[in-house]
Amino acid sequence: SAVISQKPSRDICQRGTSLTIQCQVDSQVTMMFWYRQQPGQSLTLIATANQGSEATYESGFVIDKFPISRPNLTFSTLTVSNMSPEDSSIYLCSVEDYGELFFGSGTQLSVL
Amino acid sequence: GQQLNQSPQSMFIQEGEDVSMNCTSSSIFNTWLWYKQDPGEGPVLLIALYKAGELTSNGRLTAQFGITRKDSFLNISASIPSDVGIYFCAGQLSSNFGNEKLTFGTGTRLTIIP
Protein backbone atom coordinates (compact mmCIF):
# COMPACT_ATOMS: atom_id res chain seq x y z
CA SER A 1 0.00 0.00 0.00
CA ALA A 2 1.12 3.53 -0.75
CA VAL A 3 2.55 5.56 2.13
CA ILE A 4 1.85 9.27 1.94
CA SER A 5 3.71 12.00 3.82
CA GLN A 6 1.95 15.31 3.99
CA LYS A 7 3.31 18.51 5.48
CA PRO A 8 2.81 20.70 7.29
CA SER A 9 0.48 18.73 9.54
CA ARG A 10 -1.07 21.95 10.77
CA ASP A 11 -0.62 25.68 10.44
CA ILE A 12 -2.18 28.91 11.60
CA CYS A 13 -2.08 31.65 8.98
CA GLN A 14 -3.09 35.25 8.62
CA ARG A 15 -5.74 36.22 6.10
CA GLY A 16 -4.38 37.35 2.78
CA THR A 17 -1.36 35.07 2.91
CA SER A 18 -0.75 31.81 1.04
CA LEU A 19 0.23 28.34 2.24
CA THR A 20 1.76 25.54 0.19
CA ILE A 21 1.05 21.97 1.27
CA GLN A 22 3.38 19.20 0.17
CA CYS A 23 2.49 15.59 -0.53
CA GLN A 24 5.17 12.91 -0.98
CA VAL A 25 4.38 9.31 -1.90
CA ASP A 26 6.74 6.37 -1.41
CA SER A 27 5.99 4.94 -4.85
CA GLN A 28 5.23 6.25 -8.31
CA VAL A 29 1.54 6.86 -8.86
CA THR A 30 -0.32 8.17 -11.85
CA MET A 31 -3.19 9.96 -10.16
CA MET A 32 -3.04 12.19 -7.11
CA PHE A 33 -6.02 13.95 -5.63
CA TRP A 34 -6.50 16.89 -3.30
CA TYR A 35 -9.52 16.97 -0.98
CA ARG A 36 -10.89 19.55 1.44
CA GLN A 37 -12.67 18.60 4.64
CA GLN A 38 -14.38 21.55 6.27
CA PRO A 39 -14.98 21.38 10.03
CA GLY A 40 -17.41 18.58 10.82
CA GLN A 41 -18.06 17.97 7.14
CA SER A 42 -17.37 15.33 4.55
CA LEU A 43 -14.58 15.25 1.99
CA THR A 44 -14.88 17.34 -1.15
CA LEU A 45 -12.59 16.82 -4.12
CA ILE A 46 -10.70 19.97 -5.09
CA ALA A 47 -8.74 18.69 -8.08
CA THR A 48 -7.02 15.76 -9.72
CA ALA A 49 -3.31 16.17 -10.42
CA ASN A 50 -1.63 14.10 -13.14
CA GLN A 51 2.05 14.36 -13.87
CA GLY A 52 2.86 16.29 -17.00
CA SER A 53 -0.49 18.00 -17.38
CA GLU A 54 -2.49 20.73 -15.73
CA ALA A 55 -4.64 19.76 -12.80
CA THR A 56 -8.35 19.18 -13.37
CA TYR A 57 -10.46 21.22 -10.97
CA GLU A 58 -13.92 20.38 -9.67
CA SER A 59 -16.82 22.78 -9.82
CA GLY A 60 -16.37 25.56 -7.29
CA PHE A 61 -12.58 25.39 -7.23
CA VAL A 62 -10.29 27.46 -9.45
CA ILE A 63 -6.62 27.38 -10.28
CA ASP A 64 -5.97 30.95 -9.13
CA LYS A 65 -7.16 30.09 -5.63
CA PHE A 66 -5.73 26.54 -5.42
CA PRO A 67 -2.74 26.22 -7.75
CA ILE A 68 -1.36 22.70 -7.91
CA SER A 69 1.99 21.40 -9.04
CA ARG A 70 2.83 17.81 -10.02
CA PRO A 71 6.48 17.79 -11.06
CA ASN A 72 6.93 14.00 -10.91
CA LEU A 73 5.14 10.74 -10.12
CA THR A 74 5.82 10.88 -6.36
CA PHE A 75 5.21 14.49 -5.40
CA SER A 76 2.57 17.21 -5.55
CA THR A 77 1.85 20.54 -3.90
CA LEU A 78 -1.37 22.42 -3.26
CA THR A 79 -1.27 26.13 -2.54
CA VAL A 80 -4.13 27.88 -0.78
CA SER A 81 -3.86 31.47 -1.99
CA ASN A 82 -5.03 34.75 -0.52
CA MET A 83 -6.52 32.93 2.44
CA SER A 84 -9.63 33.93 4.33
CA PRO A 85 -11.17 32.38 7.46
CA GLU A 86 -13.51 30.41 5.18
CA ASP A 87 -10.46 28.44 3.99
CA SER A 88 -10.00 26.95 7.47
CA SER A 89 -10.23 23.22 6.79
CA ILE A 90 -8.32 19.99 6.65
CA TYR A 91 -6.64 19.50 3.28
CA LEU A 92 -5.93 15.90 2.32
CA CYS A 93 -3.74 14.45 -0.37
CA SER A 94 -4.68 11.04 -1.73
CA VAL A 95 -3.41 8.63 -4.34
CA GLU A 96 -4.86 5.70 -6.20
CA ASP A 97 -2.70 2.60 -5.96
CA TYR A 98 -3.75 -0.86 -7.14
CA GLY A 99 -7.39 0.10 -7.18
CA GLU A 100 -7.52 1.60 -3.71
CA LEU A 101 -7.51 5.21 -2.59
CA PHE A 102 -4.94 6.04 0.11
CA PHE A 103 -4.95 9.28 2.09
CA GLY A 104 -2.30 11.33 3.79
CA SER A 105 -2.87 12.38 7.39
CA GLY A 106 -3.96 15.84 6.28
CA THR A 107 -3.03 19.46 6.90
CA GLN A 108 -5.15 21.25 9.49
CA LEU A 109 -5.31 24.88 8.36
CA SER A 110 -6.66 27.68 10.52
CA VAL A 111 -6.93 31.18 9.05
CA LEU A 112 -7.24 34.12 11.43
CA GLY B 1 -25.08 16.84 -8.24
CA GLN B 2 -25.08 13.56 -6.40
CA GLN B 3 -25.48 13.58 -2.66
CA LEU B 4 -24.86 10.84 -0.14
CA ASN B 5 -26.73 11.06 3.13
CA GLN B 6 -25.53 9.01 6.05
CA SER B 7 -27.47 8.16 9.14
CA PRO B 8 -27.25 8.43 11.95
CA GLN B 9 -25.07 11.52 12.06
CA SER B 10 -23.65 10.40 15.39
CA MET B 11 -23.93 7.40 17.69
CA PHE B 12 -23.18 6.97 21.37
CA ILE B 13 -22.93 3.32 22.35
CA GLN B 14 -21.49 1.12 25.04
CA GLU B 15 -18.60 -1.21 24.40
CA GLY B 16 -19.81 -4.57 23.16
CA GLU B 17 -22.89 -3.23 21.42
CA ASP B 18 -23.55 -3.78 17.74
CA VAL B 19 -23.63 -0.76 15.42
CA SER B 20 -25.59 -0.15 12.24
CA MET B 21 -25.32 2.79 9.90
CA ASN B 22 -26.48 3.42 6.38
CA CYS B 23 -25.92 5.60 3.38
CA THR B 24 -28.47 6.62 0.78
CA SER B 25 -28.04 8.29 -2.56
CA SER B 26 -30.26 10.29 -4.86
CA SER B 27 -28.82 8.36 -7.80
CA ILE B 28 -27.29 5.02 -8.64
CA PHE B 29 -23.71 4.04 -7.84
CA ASN B 30 -21.89 0.98 -9.16
CA THR B 31 -19.27 0.92 -6.42
CA TRP B 32 -19.75 1.54 -2.71
CA LEU B 33 -16.90 2.02 -0.29
CA TRP B 34 -16.74 2.44 3.48
CA TYR B 35 -13.93 4.41 5.13
CA LYS B 36 -12.99 5.14 8.75
CA GLN B 37 -11.24 8.31 9.83
CA ASP B 38 -9.42 8.52 13.16
CA PRO B 39 -8.72 11.96 14.68
CA GLY B 40 -5.82 13.68 12.96
CA GLU B 41 -5.62 11.06 10.25
CA GLY B 42 -6.86 10.54 6.74
CA PRO B 43 -9.63 8.06 5.96
CA VAL B 44 -8.72 4.40 5.63
CA LEU B 45 -10.64 1.97 3.44
CA LEU B 46 -12.58 -0.68 5.38
CA ILE B 47 -14.71 -2.46 2.80
CA ALA B 48 -15.34 -2.17 -0.95
CA LEU B 49 -18.52 -3.38 -2.67
CA TYR B 50 -18.79 -3.81 -6.42
CA LYS B 51 -22.06 -5.64 -7.07
CA ALA B 52 -25.69 -4.94 -6.19
CA GLY B 53 -26.79 -7.21 -3.36
CA GLU B 54 -23.20 -8.03 -2.39
CA LEU B 55 -22.56 -8.71 1.28
CA THR B 56 -18.93 -8.46 2.36
CA SER B 57 -17.26 -8.90 5.74
CA ASN B 58 -13.96 -7.69 7.15
CA GLY B 59 -13.56 -9.09 10.65
CA ARG B 60 -16.33 -7.62 12.83
CA LEU B 61 -17.45 -5.35 9.99
CA THR B 62 -20.09 -6.31 7.46
CA ALA B 63 -21.28 -4.11 4.61
CA GLN B 64 -23.97 -4.59 2.00
CA PHE B 65 -24.52 -3.07 -1.43
CA GLY B 66 -28.21 -2.31 -1.70
CA ILE B 67 -30.25 -3.98 -4.44
CA THR B 68 -31.43 -0.62 -5.77
CA ARG B 69 -27.79 0.52 -6.00
CA LYS B 70 -28.85 3.68 -4.19
CA ASP B 71 -27.90 2.60 -0.69
CA SER B 72 -25.41 0.71 1.42
CA PHE B 73 -25.21 -0.47 5.01
CA LEU B 74 -22.36 -1.01 7.45
CA ASN B 75 -22.64 -3.09 10.59
CA ILE B 76 -20.06 -3.41 13.34
CA SER B 77 -20.50 -6.25 15.79
CA ALA B 78 -19.32 -6.28 19.41
CA SER B 79 -17.84 -2.78 19.32
CA ILE B 80 -14.49 -2.10 20.98
CA PRO B 81 -12.83 1.20 21.94
CA SER B 82 -10.72 1.37 18.77
CA ASP B 83 -13.92 1.50 16.70
CA VAL B 84 -14.30 5.14 17.74
CA GLY B 85 -14.01 7.51 14.80
CA ILE B 86 -15.92 8.87 11.83
CA TYR B 87 -17.24 6.44 9.24
CA PHE B 88 -17.75 7.65 5.69
CA CYS B 89 -19.47 5.93 2.84
CA ALA B 90 -18.36 6.77 -0.68
CA GLY B 91 -19.89 6.02 -4.03
CA GLN B 92 -18.53 5.80 -7.52
CA LEU B 93 -20.35 5.46 -10.82
CA SER B 94 -17.67 3.25 -12.29
CA SER B 95 -17.47 -0.41 -11.30
CA ASN B 96 -13.74 -0.34 -11.82
CA PHE B 97 -12.04 2.10 -9.49
CA GLY B 98 -9.30 4.08 -11.05
CA ASN B 99 -10.20 7.06 -13.10
CA GLU B 100 -13.27 8.40 -11.46
CA LYS B 101 -13.73 10.57 -8.42
CA LEU B 102 -15.53 9.41 -5.33
CA THR B 103 -18.54 11.10 -3.79
CA PHE B 104 -18.31 10.95 0.00
CA GLY B 105 -21.17 10.73 2.46
CA THR B 106 -21.79 13.10 5.33
CA GLY B 107 -20.22 10.79 7.90
CA THR B 108 -21.30 8.97 11.06
CA ARG B 109 -19.39 9.82 14.23
CA LEU B 110 -19.14 6.83 16.56
CA THR B 111 -18.45 7.39 20.26
CA ILE B 112 -18.17 4.65 22.87
CA ILE B 113 -19.44 5.52 26.32
CA PRO B 114 -17.35 4.05 29.12
PDB file of C-alpha atoms in Angstrom:
ATOM      1  CA  SER A   1       0.000   0.000   0.000  1.00  0.00           C
ATOM      2  CA  ALA A   2       1.120   3.535  -0.750  1.00  0.00           C
ATOM      3  CA  VAL A   3       2.545   5.558   2.134  1.00  0.00           C
ATOM      4  CA  ILE A   4       1.848   9.272   1.942  1.00  0.00           C
ATOM      5  CA  SER A   5       3.707  11.995   3.820  1.00  0.00           C
ATOM      6  CA  GLN A   6       1.949  15.308   3.987  1.00  0.00           C
ATOM      7  CA  LYS A   7       3.313  18.507   5.483  1.00  0.00           C
ATOM      8  CA  PRO A   8       2.810  20.698   7.291  1.00  0.00           C
ATOM      9  CA  SER A   9       0.476  18.729   9.537  1.00  0.00           C
ATOM     10  CA  ARG A  10      -1.071  21.946  10.768  1.00  0.00           C
ATOM     11  CA  ASP A  11      -0.624  25.676  10.438  1.00  0.00           C
ATOM     12  CA  ILE A  12      -2.180  28.908  11.603  1.00  0.00           C
ATOM     13  CA  CYS A  13      -2.080  31.648   8.984  1.00  0.00           C
ATOM     14  CA  GLN A  14      -3.086  35.250   8.624  1.00  0.00           C
ATOM     15  CA  ARG A  15      -5.737  36.216   6.103  1.00  0.00           C
ATOM     16  CA  GLY A  16      -4.381  37.353   2.778  1.00  0.00           C
ATOM     17  CA  THR A  17      -1.355  35.066   2.911  1.00  0.00           C
ATOM     18  CA  SER A  18      -0.748  31.808   1.040  1.00  0.00           C
ATOM     19  CA  LEU A  19       0.226  28.342   2.238  1.00  0.00           C
ATOM     20  CA  THR A  20       1.761  25.540   0.190  1.00  0.00           C
ATOM     21  CA  ILE A  21       1.054  21.971   1.270  1.00  0.00           C
ATOM     22  CA  GLN A  22       3.376  19.202   0.175  1.00  0.00           C
ATOM     23  CA  CYS A  23       2.487  15.590  -0.528  1.00  0.00           C
ATOM     24  CA  GLN A  24       5.170  12.908  -0.979  1.00  0.00           C
ATOM     25  CA  VAL A  25       4.377   9.307  -1.902  1.00  0.00           C
ATOM     26  CA  ASP A  26       6.737   6.372  -1.408  1.00  0.00           C
ATOM     27  CA  SER A  27       5.991   4.943  -4.851  1.00  0.00           C
ATOM     28  CA  GLN A  28       5.227   6.249  -8.313  1.00  0.00           C
ATOM     29  CA  VAL A  29       1.537   6.855  -8.856  1.00  0.00           C
ATOM     30  CA  THR A  30      -0.324   8.170 -11.853  1.00  0.00           C
ATOM     31  CA  MET A  31      -3.189   9.963 -10.157  1.00  0.00           C
ATOM     32  CA  MET A  32      -3.038  12.192  -7.106  1.00  0.00           C
ATOM     33  CA  PHE A  33      -6.022  13.950  -5.630  1.00  0.00           C
ATOM     34  CA  TRP A  34      -6.504  16.892  -3.297  1.00  0.00           C
ATOM     35  CA  TYR A  35      -9.521  16.974  -0.982  1.00  0.00           C
ATOM     36  CA  ARG A  36     -10.887  19.548   1.437  1.00  0.00           C
ATOM     37  CA  GLN A  37     -12.671  18.596   4.638  1.00  0.00           C
ATOM     38  CA  GLN A  38     -14.378  21.554   6.270  1.00  0.00           C
ATOM     39  CA  PRO A  39     -14.977  21.376  10.033  1.00  0.00           C
ATOM     40  CA  GLY A  40     -17.409  18.578  10.823  1.00  0.00           C
ATOM     41  CA  GLN A  41     -18.056  17.966   7.143  1.00  0.00           C
ATOM     42  CA  SER A  42     -17.366  15.325   4.551  1.00  0.00           C
ATOM     43  CA  LEU A  43     -14.582  15.255   1.988  1.00  0.00           C
ATOM     44  CA  THR A  44     -14.877  17.344  -1.150  1.00  0.00           C
ATOM     45  CA  LEU A  45     -12.593  16.823  -4.120  1.00  0.00           C
ATOM     46  CA  ILE A  46     -10.698  19.971  -5.094  1.00  0.00           C
ATOM     47  CA  ALA A  47      -8.744  18.694  -8.080  1.00  0.00           C
ATOM     48  CA  THR A  48      -7.021  15.760  -9.721  1.00  0.00           C
ATOM     49  CA  ALA A  49      -3.313  16.168 -10.424  1.00  0.00           C
ATOM     50  CA  ASN A  50      -1.631  14.105 -13.143  1.00  0.00           C
ATOM     51  CA  GLN A  51       2.049  14.364 -13.872  1.00  0.00           C
ATOM     52  CA  GLY A  52       2.862  16.288 -16.995  1.00  0.00           C
ATOM     53  CA  SER A  53      -0.485  18.002 -17.382  1.00  0.00           C
ATOM     54  CA  GLU A  54      -2.492  20.728 -15.732  1.00  0.00           C
ATOM     55  CA  ALA A  55      -4.644  19.759 -12.799  1.00  0.00           C
ATOM     56  CA  THR A  56      -8.347  19.184 -13.367  1.00  0.00           C
ATOM     57  CA  TYR A  57     -10.464  21.222 -10.973  1.00  0.00           C
ATOM     58  CA  GLU A  58     -13.921  20.378  -9.666  1.00  0.00           C
ATOM     59  CA  SER A  59     -16.824  22.778  -9.817  1.00  0.00           C
ATOM     60  CA  GLY A  60     -16.369  25.560  -7.286  1.00  0.00           C
ATOM     61  CA  PHE A  61     -12.580  25.388  -7.232  1.00  0.00           C
ATOM     62  CA  VAL A  62     -10.294  27.456  -9.452  1.00  0.00           C
ATOM     63  CA  ILE A  63      -6.615  27.382 -10.282  1.00  0.00           C
ATOM     64  CA  ASP A  64      -5.971  30.955  -9.126  1.00  0.00           C
ATOM     65  CA  LYS A  65      -7.161  30.089  -5.629  1.00  0.00           C
ATOM     66  CA  PHE A  66      -5.733  26.537  -5.423  1.00  0.00           C
ATOM     67  CA  PRO A  67      -2.738  26.222  -7.750  1.00  0.00           C
ATOM     68  CA  ILE A  68      -1.356  22.697  -7.911  1.00  0.00           C
ATOM     69  CA  SER A  69       1.995  21.395  -9.038  1.00  0.00           C
ATOM     70  CA  ARG A  70       2.835  17.812 -10.020  1.00  0.00           C
ATOM     71  CA  PRO A  71       6.485  17.793 -11.064  1.00  0.00           C
ATOM     72  CA  ASN A  72       6.934  13.995 -10.909  1.00  0.00           C
ATOM     73  CA  LEU A  73       5.136  10.742 -10.116  1.00  0.00           C
ATOM     74  CA  THR A  74       5.818  10.878  -6.360  1.00  0.00           C
ATOM     75  CA  PHE A  75       5.211  14.491  -5.401  1.00  0.00           C
ATOM     76  CA  SER A  76       2.573  17.209  -5.549  1.00  0.00           C
ATOM     77  CA  THR A  77       1.853  20.541  -3.902  1.00  0.00           C
ATOM     78  CA  LEU A  78      -1.369  22.420  -3.264  1.00  0.00           C
ATOM     79  CA  THR A  79      -1.272  26.129  -2.537  1.00  0.00           C
ATOM     80  CA  VAL A  80      -4.125  27.879  -0.782  1.00  0.00           C
ATOM     81  CA  SER A  81      -3.858  31.472  -1.990  1.00  0.00           C
ATOM     82  CA  ASN A  82      -5.031  34.752  -0.523  1.00  0.00           C
ATOM     83  CA  MET A  83      -6.516  32.933   2.437  1.00  0.00           C
ATOM     84  CA  SER A  84      -9.626  33.934   4.333  1.00  0.00           C
ATOM     85  CA  PRO A  85     -11.172  32.381   7.461  1.00  0.00           C
ATOM     86  CA  GLU A  86     -13.511  30.405   5.181  1.00  0.00           C
ATOM     87  CA  ASP A  87     -10.462  28.440   3.991  1.00  0.00           C
ATOM     88  CA  SER A  88     -10.005  26.951   7.469  1.00  0.00           C
ATOM     89  CA  SER A  89     -10.234  23.217   6.785  1.00  0.00           C
ATOM     90  CA  ILE A  90      -8.320  19.990   6.649  1.00  0.00           C
ATOM     91  CA  TYR A  91      -6.639  19.503   3.280  1.00  0.00           C
ATOM     92  CA  LEU A  92      -5.933  15.903   2.317  1.00  0.00           C
ATOM     93  CA  CYS A  93      -3.740  14.447  -0.368  1.00  0.00           C
ATOM     94  CA  SER A  94      -4.680  11.041  -1.734  1.00  0.00           C
ATOM     95  CA  VAL A  95      -3.408   8.632  -4.342  1.00  0.00           C
ATOM     96  CA  GLU A  96      -4.861   5.700  -6.204  1.00  0.00           C
ATOM     97  CA  ASP A  97      -2.701   2.602  -5.965  1.00  0.00           C
ATOM     98  CA  TYR A  98      -3.749  -0.860  -7.143  1.00  0.00           C
ATOM     99  CA  GLY A  99      -7.390   0.105  -7.184  1.00  0.00           C
ATOM    100  CA  GLU A 100      -7.520   1.598  -3.708  1.00  0.00           C
ATOM    101  CA  LEU A 101      -7.507   5.212  -2.594  1.00  0.00           C
ATOM    102  CA  PHE A 102      -4.943   6.037   0.112  1.00  0.00           C
ATOM    103  CA  PHE A 103      -4.948   9.279   2.095  1.00  0.00           C
ATOM    104  CA  GLY A 104      -2.299  11.334   3.794  1.00  0.00           C
ATOM    105  CA  SER A 105      -2.873  12.385   7.390  1.00  0.00           C
ATOM    106  CA  GLY A 106      -3.963  15.836   6.277  1.00  0.00           C
ATOM    107  CA  THR A 107      -3.030  19.456   6.899  1.00  0.00           C
ATOM    108  CA  GLN A 108      -5.145  21.251   9.492  1.00  0.00           C
ATOM    109  CA  LEU A 109      -5.308  24.881   8.363  1.00  0.00           C
ATOM    110  CA  SER A 110      -6.661  27.679  10.516  1.00  0.00           C
ATOM    111  CA  VAL A 111      -6.927  31.175   9.054  1.00  0.00           C
ATOM    112  CA  LEU A 112      -7.238  34.117  11.427  1.00  0.00           C
TER     113      LEU A 112
ATOM    114  CA  GLY B   1     -25.079  16.843  -8.241  1.00  0.00           C
ATOM    115  CA  GLN B   2     -25.079  13.557  -6.401  1.00  0.00           C
ATOM    116  CA  GLN B   3     -25.479  13.575  -2.661  1.00  0.00           C
ATOM    117  CA  LEU B   4     -24.863  10.843  -0.142  1.00  0.00           C
ATOM    118  CA  ASN B   5     -26.726  11.061   3.128  1.00  0.00           C
ATOM    119  CA  GLN B   6     -25.532   9.007   6.048  1.00  0.00           C
ATOM    120  CA  SER B   7     -27.472   8.158   9.144  1.00  0.00           C
ATOM    121  CA  PRO B   8     -27.246   8.426  11.948  1.00  0.00           C
ATOM    122  CA  GLN B   9     -25.073  11.517  12.059  1.00  0.00           C
ATOM    123  CA  SER B  10     -23.649  10.398  15.394  1.00  0.00           C
ATOM    124  CA  MET B  11     -23.925   7.402  17.690  1.00  0.00           C
ATOM    125  CA  PHE B  12     -23.184   6.967  21.372  1.00  0.00           C
ATOM    126  CA  ILE B  13     -22.931   3.325  22.348  1.00  0.00           C
ATOM    127  CA  GLN B  14     -21.490   1.119  25.036  1.00  0.00           C
ATOM    128  CA  GLU B  15     -18.604  -1.210  24.404  1.00  0.00           C
ATOM    129  CA  GLY B  16     -19.807  -4.571  23.162  1.00  0.00           C
ATOM    130  CA  GLU B  17     -22.895  -3.232  21.415  1.00  0.00           C
ATOM    131  CA  ASP B  18     -23.549  -3.782  17.736  1.00  0.00           C
ATOM    132  CA  VAL B  19     -23.628  -0.761  15.419  1.00  0.00           C
ATOM    133  CA  SER B  20     -25.585  -0.151  12.235  1.00  0.00           C
ATOM    134  CA  MET B  21     -25.315   2.787   9.897  1.00  0.00           C
ATOM    135  CA  ASN B  22     -26.482   3.419   6.376  1.00  0.00           C
ATOM    136  CA  CYS B  23     -25.917   5.598   3.383  1.00  0.00           C
ATOM    137  CA  THR B  24     -28.472   6.621   0.779  1.00  0.00           C
ATOM    138  CA  SER B  25     -28.037   8.290  -2.560  1.00  0.00           C
ATOM    139  CA  SER B  26     -30.262  10.289  -4.857  1.00  0.00           C
ATOM    140  CA  SER B  27     -28.819   8.359  -7.797  1.00  0.00           C
ATOM    141  CA  ILE B  28     -27.287   5.020  -8.637  1.00  0.00           C
ATOM    142  CA  PHE B  29     -23.710   4.038  -7.844  1.00  0.00           C
ATOM    143  CA  ASN B  30     -21.887   0.983  -9.158  1.00  0.00           C
ATOM    144  CA  THR B  31     -19.268   0.919  -6.422  1.00  0.00           C
ATOM    145  CA  TRP B  32     -19.750   1.537  -2.714  1.00  0.00           C
ATOM    146  CA  LEU B  33     -16.904   2.019  -0.288  1.00  0.00           C
ATOM    147  CA  TRP B  34     -16.737   2.436   3.478  1.00  0.00           C
ATOM    148  CA  TYR B  35     -13.930   4.414   5.130  1.00  0.00           C
ATOM    149  CA  LYS B  36     -12.986   5.136   8.747  1.00  0.00           C
ATOM    150  CA  GLN B  37     -11.235   8.313   9.833  1.00  0.00           C
ATOM    151  CA  ASP B  38      -9.418   8.523  13.160  1.00  0.00           C
ATOM    152  CA  PRO B  39      -8.717  11.959  14.680  1.00  0.00           C
ATOM    153  CA  GLY B  40      -5.817  13.684  12.964  1.00  0.00           C
ATOM    154  CA  GLU B  41      -5.616  11.063  10.248  1.00  0.00           C
ATOM    155  CA  GLY B  42      -6.856  10.541   6.735  1.00  0.00           C
ATOM    156  CA  PRO B  43      -9.633   8.060   5.955  1.00  0.00           C
ATOM    157  CA  VAL B  44      -8.720   4.396   5.634  1.00  0.00           C
ATOM    158  CA  LEU B  45     -10.641   1.972   3.440  1.00  0.00           C
ATOM    159  CA  LEU B  46     -12.581  -0.683   5.380  1.00  0.00           C
ATOM    160  CA  ILE B  47     -14.711  -2.456   2.797  1.00  0.00           C
ATOM    161  CA  ALA B  48     -15.338  -2.166  -0.953  1.00  0.00           C
ATOM    162  CA  LEU B  49     -18.525  -3.376  -2.670  1.00  0.00           C
ATOM    163  CA  TYR B  50     -18.793  -3.810  -6.416  1.00  0.00           C
ATOM    164  CA  LYS B  51     -22.061  -5.637  -7.070  1.00  0.00           C
ATOM    165  CA  ALA B  52     -25.688  -4.938  -6.185  1.00  0.00           C
ATOM    166  CA  GLY B  53     -26.791  -7.211  -3.359  1.00  0.00           C
ATOM    167  CA  GLU B  54     -23.204  -8.034  -2.387  1.00  0.00           C
ATOM    168  CA  LEU B  55     -22.565  -8.709   1.285  1.00  0.00           C
ATOM    169  CA  THR B  56     -18.927  -8.456   2.364  1.00  0.00           C
ATOM    170  CA  SER B  57     -17.260  -8.899   5.742  1.00  0.00           C
ATOM    171  CA  ASN B  58     -13.964  -7.686   7.155  1.00  0.00           C
ATOM    172  CA  GLY B  59     -13.562  -9.085  10.652  1.00  0.00           C
ATOM    173  CA  ARG B  60     -16.328  -7.621  12.827  1.00  0.00           C
ATOM    174  CA  LEU B  61     -17.451  -5.351   9.992  1.00  0.00           C
ATOM    175  CA  THR B  62     -20.091  -6.307   7.457  1.00  0.00           C
ATOM    176  CA  ALA B  63     -21.285  -4.113   4.606  1.00  0.00           C
ATOM    177  CA  GLN B  64     -23.974  -4.591   2.000  1.00  0.00           C
ATOM    178  CA  PHE B  65     -24.517  -3.066  -1.426  1.00  0.00           C
ATOM    179  CA  GLY B  66     -28.214  -2.315  -1.703  1.00  0.00           C
ATOM    180  CA  ILE B  67     -30.255  -3.977  -4.441  1.00  0.00           C
ATOM    181  CA  THR B  68     -31.433  -0.619  -5.774  1.00  0.00           C
ATOM    182  CA  ARG B  69     -27.790   0.521  -6.003  1.00  0.00           C
ATOM    183  CA  LYS B  70     -28.854   3.677  -4.187  1.00  0.00           C
ATOM    184  CA  ASP B  71     -27.899   2.603  -0.689  1.00  0.00           C
ATOM    185  CA  SER B  72     -25.405   0.711   1.416  1.00  0.00           C
ATOM    186  CA  PHE B  73     -25.205  -0.470   5.007  1.00  0.00           C
ATOM    187  CA  LEU B  74     -22.360  -1.010   7.446  1.00  0.00           C
ATOM    188  CA  ASN B  75     -22.638  -3.085  10.592  1.00  0.00           C
ATOM    189  CA  ILE B  76     -20.058  -3.411  13.344  1.00  0.00           C
ATOM    190  CA  SER B  77     -20.502  -6.253  15.787  1.00  0.00           C
ATOM    191  CA  ALA B  78     -19.321  -6.276  19.409  1.00  0.00           C
ATOM    192  CA  SER B  79     -17.842  -2.781  19.323  1.00  0.00           C
ATOM    193  CA  ILE B  80     -14.489  -2.104  20.981  1.00  0.00           C
ATOM    194  CA  PRO B  81     -12.826   1.204  21.941  1.00  0.00           C
ATOM    195  CA  SER B  82     -10.715   1.370  18.773  1.00  0.00           C
ATOM    196  CA  ASP B  83     -13.921   1.504  16.704  1.00  0.00           C
ATOM    197  CA  VAL B  84     -14.296   5.139  17.742  1.00  0.00           C
ATOM    198  CA  GLY B  85     -14.012   7.514  14.800  1.00  0.00           C
ATOM    199  CA  ILE B  86     -15.918   8.871  11.833  1.00  0.00           C
ATOM    200  CA  TYR B  87     -17.242   6.445   9.242  1.00  0.00           C
ATOM    201  CA  PHE B  88     -17.754   7.651   5.689  1.00  0.00           C
ATOM    202  CA  CYS B  89     -19.471   5.931   2.837  1.00  0.00           C
ATOM    203  CA  ALA B  90     -18.362   6.766  -0.679  1.00  0.00           C
ATOM    204  CA  GLY B  91     -19.886   6.024  -4.032  1.00  0.00           C
ATOM    205  CA  GLN B  92     -18.532   5.804  -7.525  1.00  0.00           C
ATOM    206  CA  LEU B  93     -20.348   5.465 -10.821  1.00  0.00           C
ATOM    207  CA  SER B  94     -17.675   3.246 -12.292  1.00  0.00           C
ATOM    208  CA  SER B  95     -17.474  -0.410 -11.295  1.00  0.00           C
ATOM    209  CA  ASN B  96     -13.736  -0.337 -11.815  1.00  0.00           C
ATOM    210  CA  PHE B  97     -12.044   2.098  -9.491  1.00  0.00           C
ATOM    211  CA  GLY B  98      -9.304   4.077 -11.045  1.00  0.00           C
ATOM    212  CA  ASN B  99     -10.201   7.061 -13.104  1.00  0.00           C
ATOM    213  CA  GLU B 100     -13.265   8.402 -11.456  1.00  0.00           C
ATOM    214  CA  LYS B 101     -13.734  10.569  -8.425  1.00  0.00           C
ATOM    215  CA  LEU B 102     -15.535   9.405  -5.327  1.00  0.00           C
ATOM    216  CA  THR B 103     -18.544  11.101  -3.786  1.00  0.00           C
ATOM    217  CA  PHE B 104     -18.312  10.949   0.000  1.00  0.00           C
ATOM    218  CA  GLY B 105     -21.170  10.730   2.465  1.00  0.00           C
ATOM    219  CA  THR B 106     -21.787  13.105   5.325  1.00  0.00           C
ATOM    220  CA  GLY B 107     -20.215  10.794   7.903  1.00  0.00           C
ATOM    221  CA  THR B 108     -21.299   8.973  11.063  1.00  0.00           C
ATOM    222  CA  ARG B 109     -19.390   9.820  14.230  1.00  0.00           C
ATOM    223  CA  LEU B 110     -19.140   6.831  16.564  1.00  0.00           C
ATOM    224  CA  THR B 111     -18.450   7.387  20.264  1.00  0.00           C
ATOM    225  CA  ILE B 112     -18.170   4.652  22.872  1.00  0.00           C
ATOM    226  CA  ILE B 113     -19.444   5.523  26.320  1.00  0.00           C
ATOM    227  CA  PRO B 114     -17.347   4.055  29.120  1.00  0.00           C
TER     228      PRO B 114
END
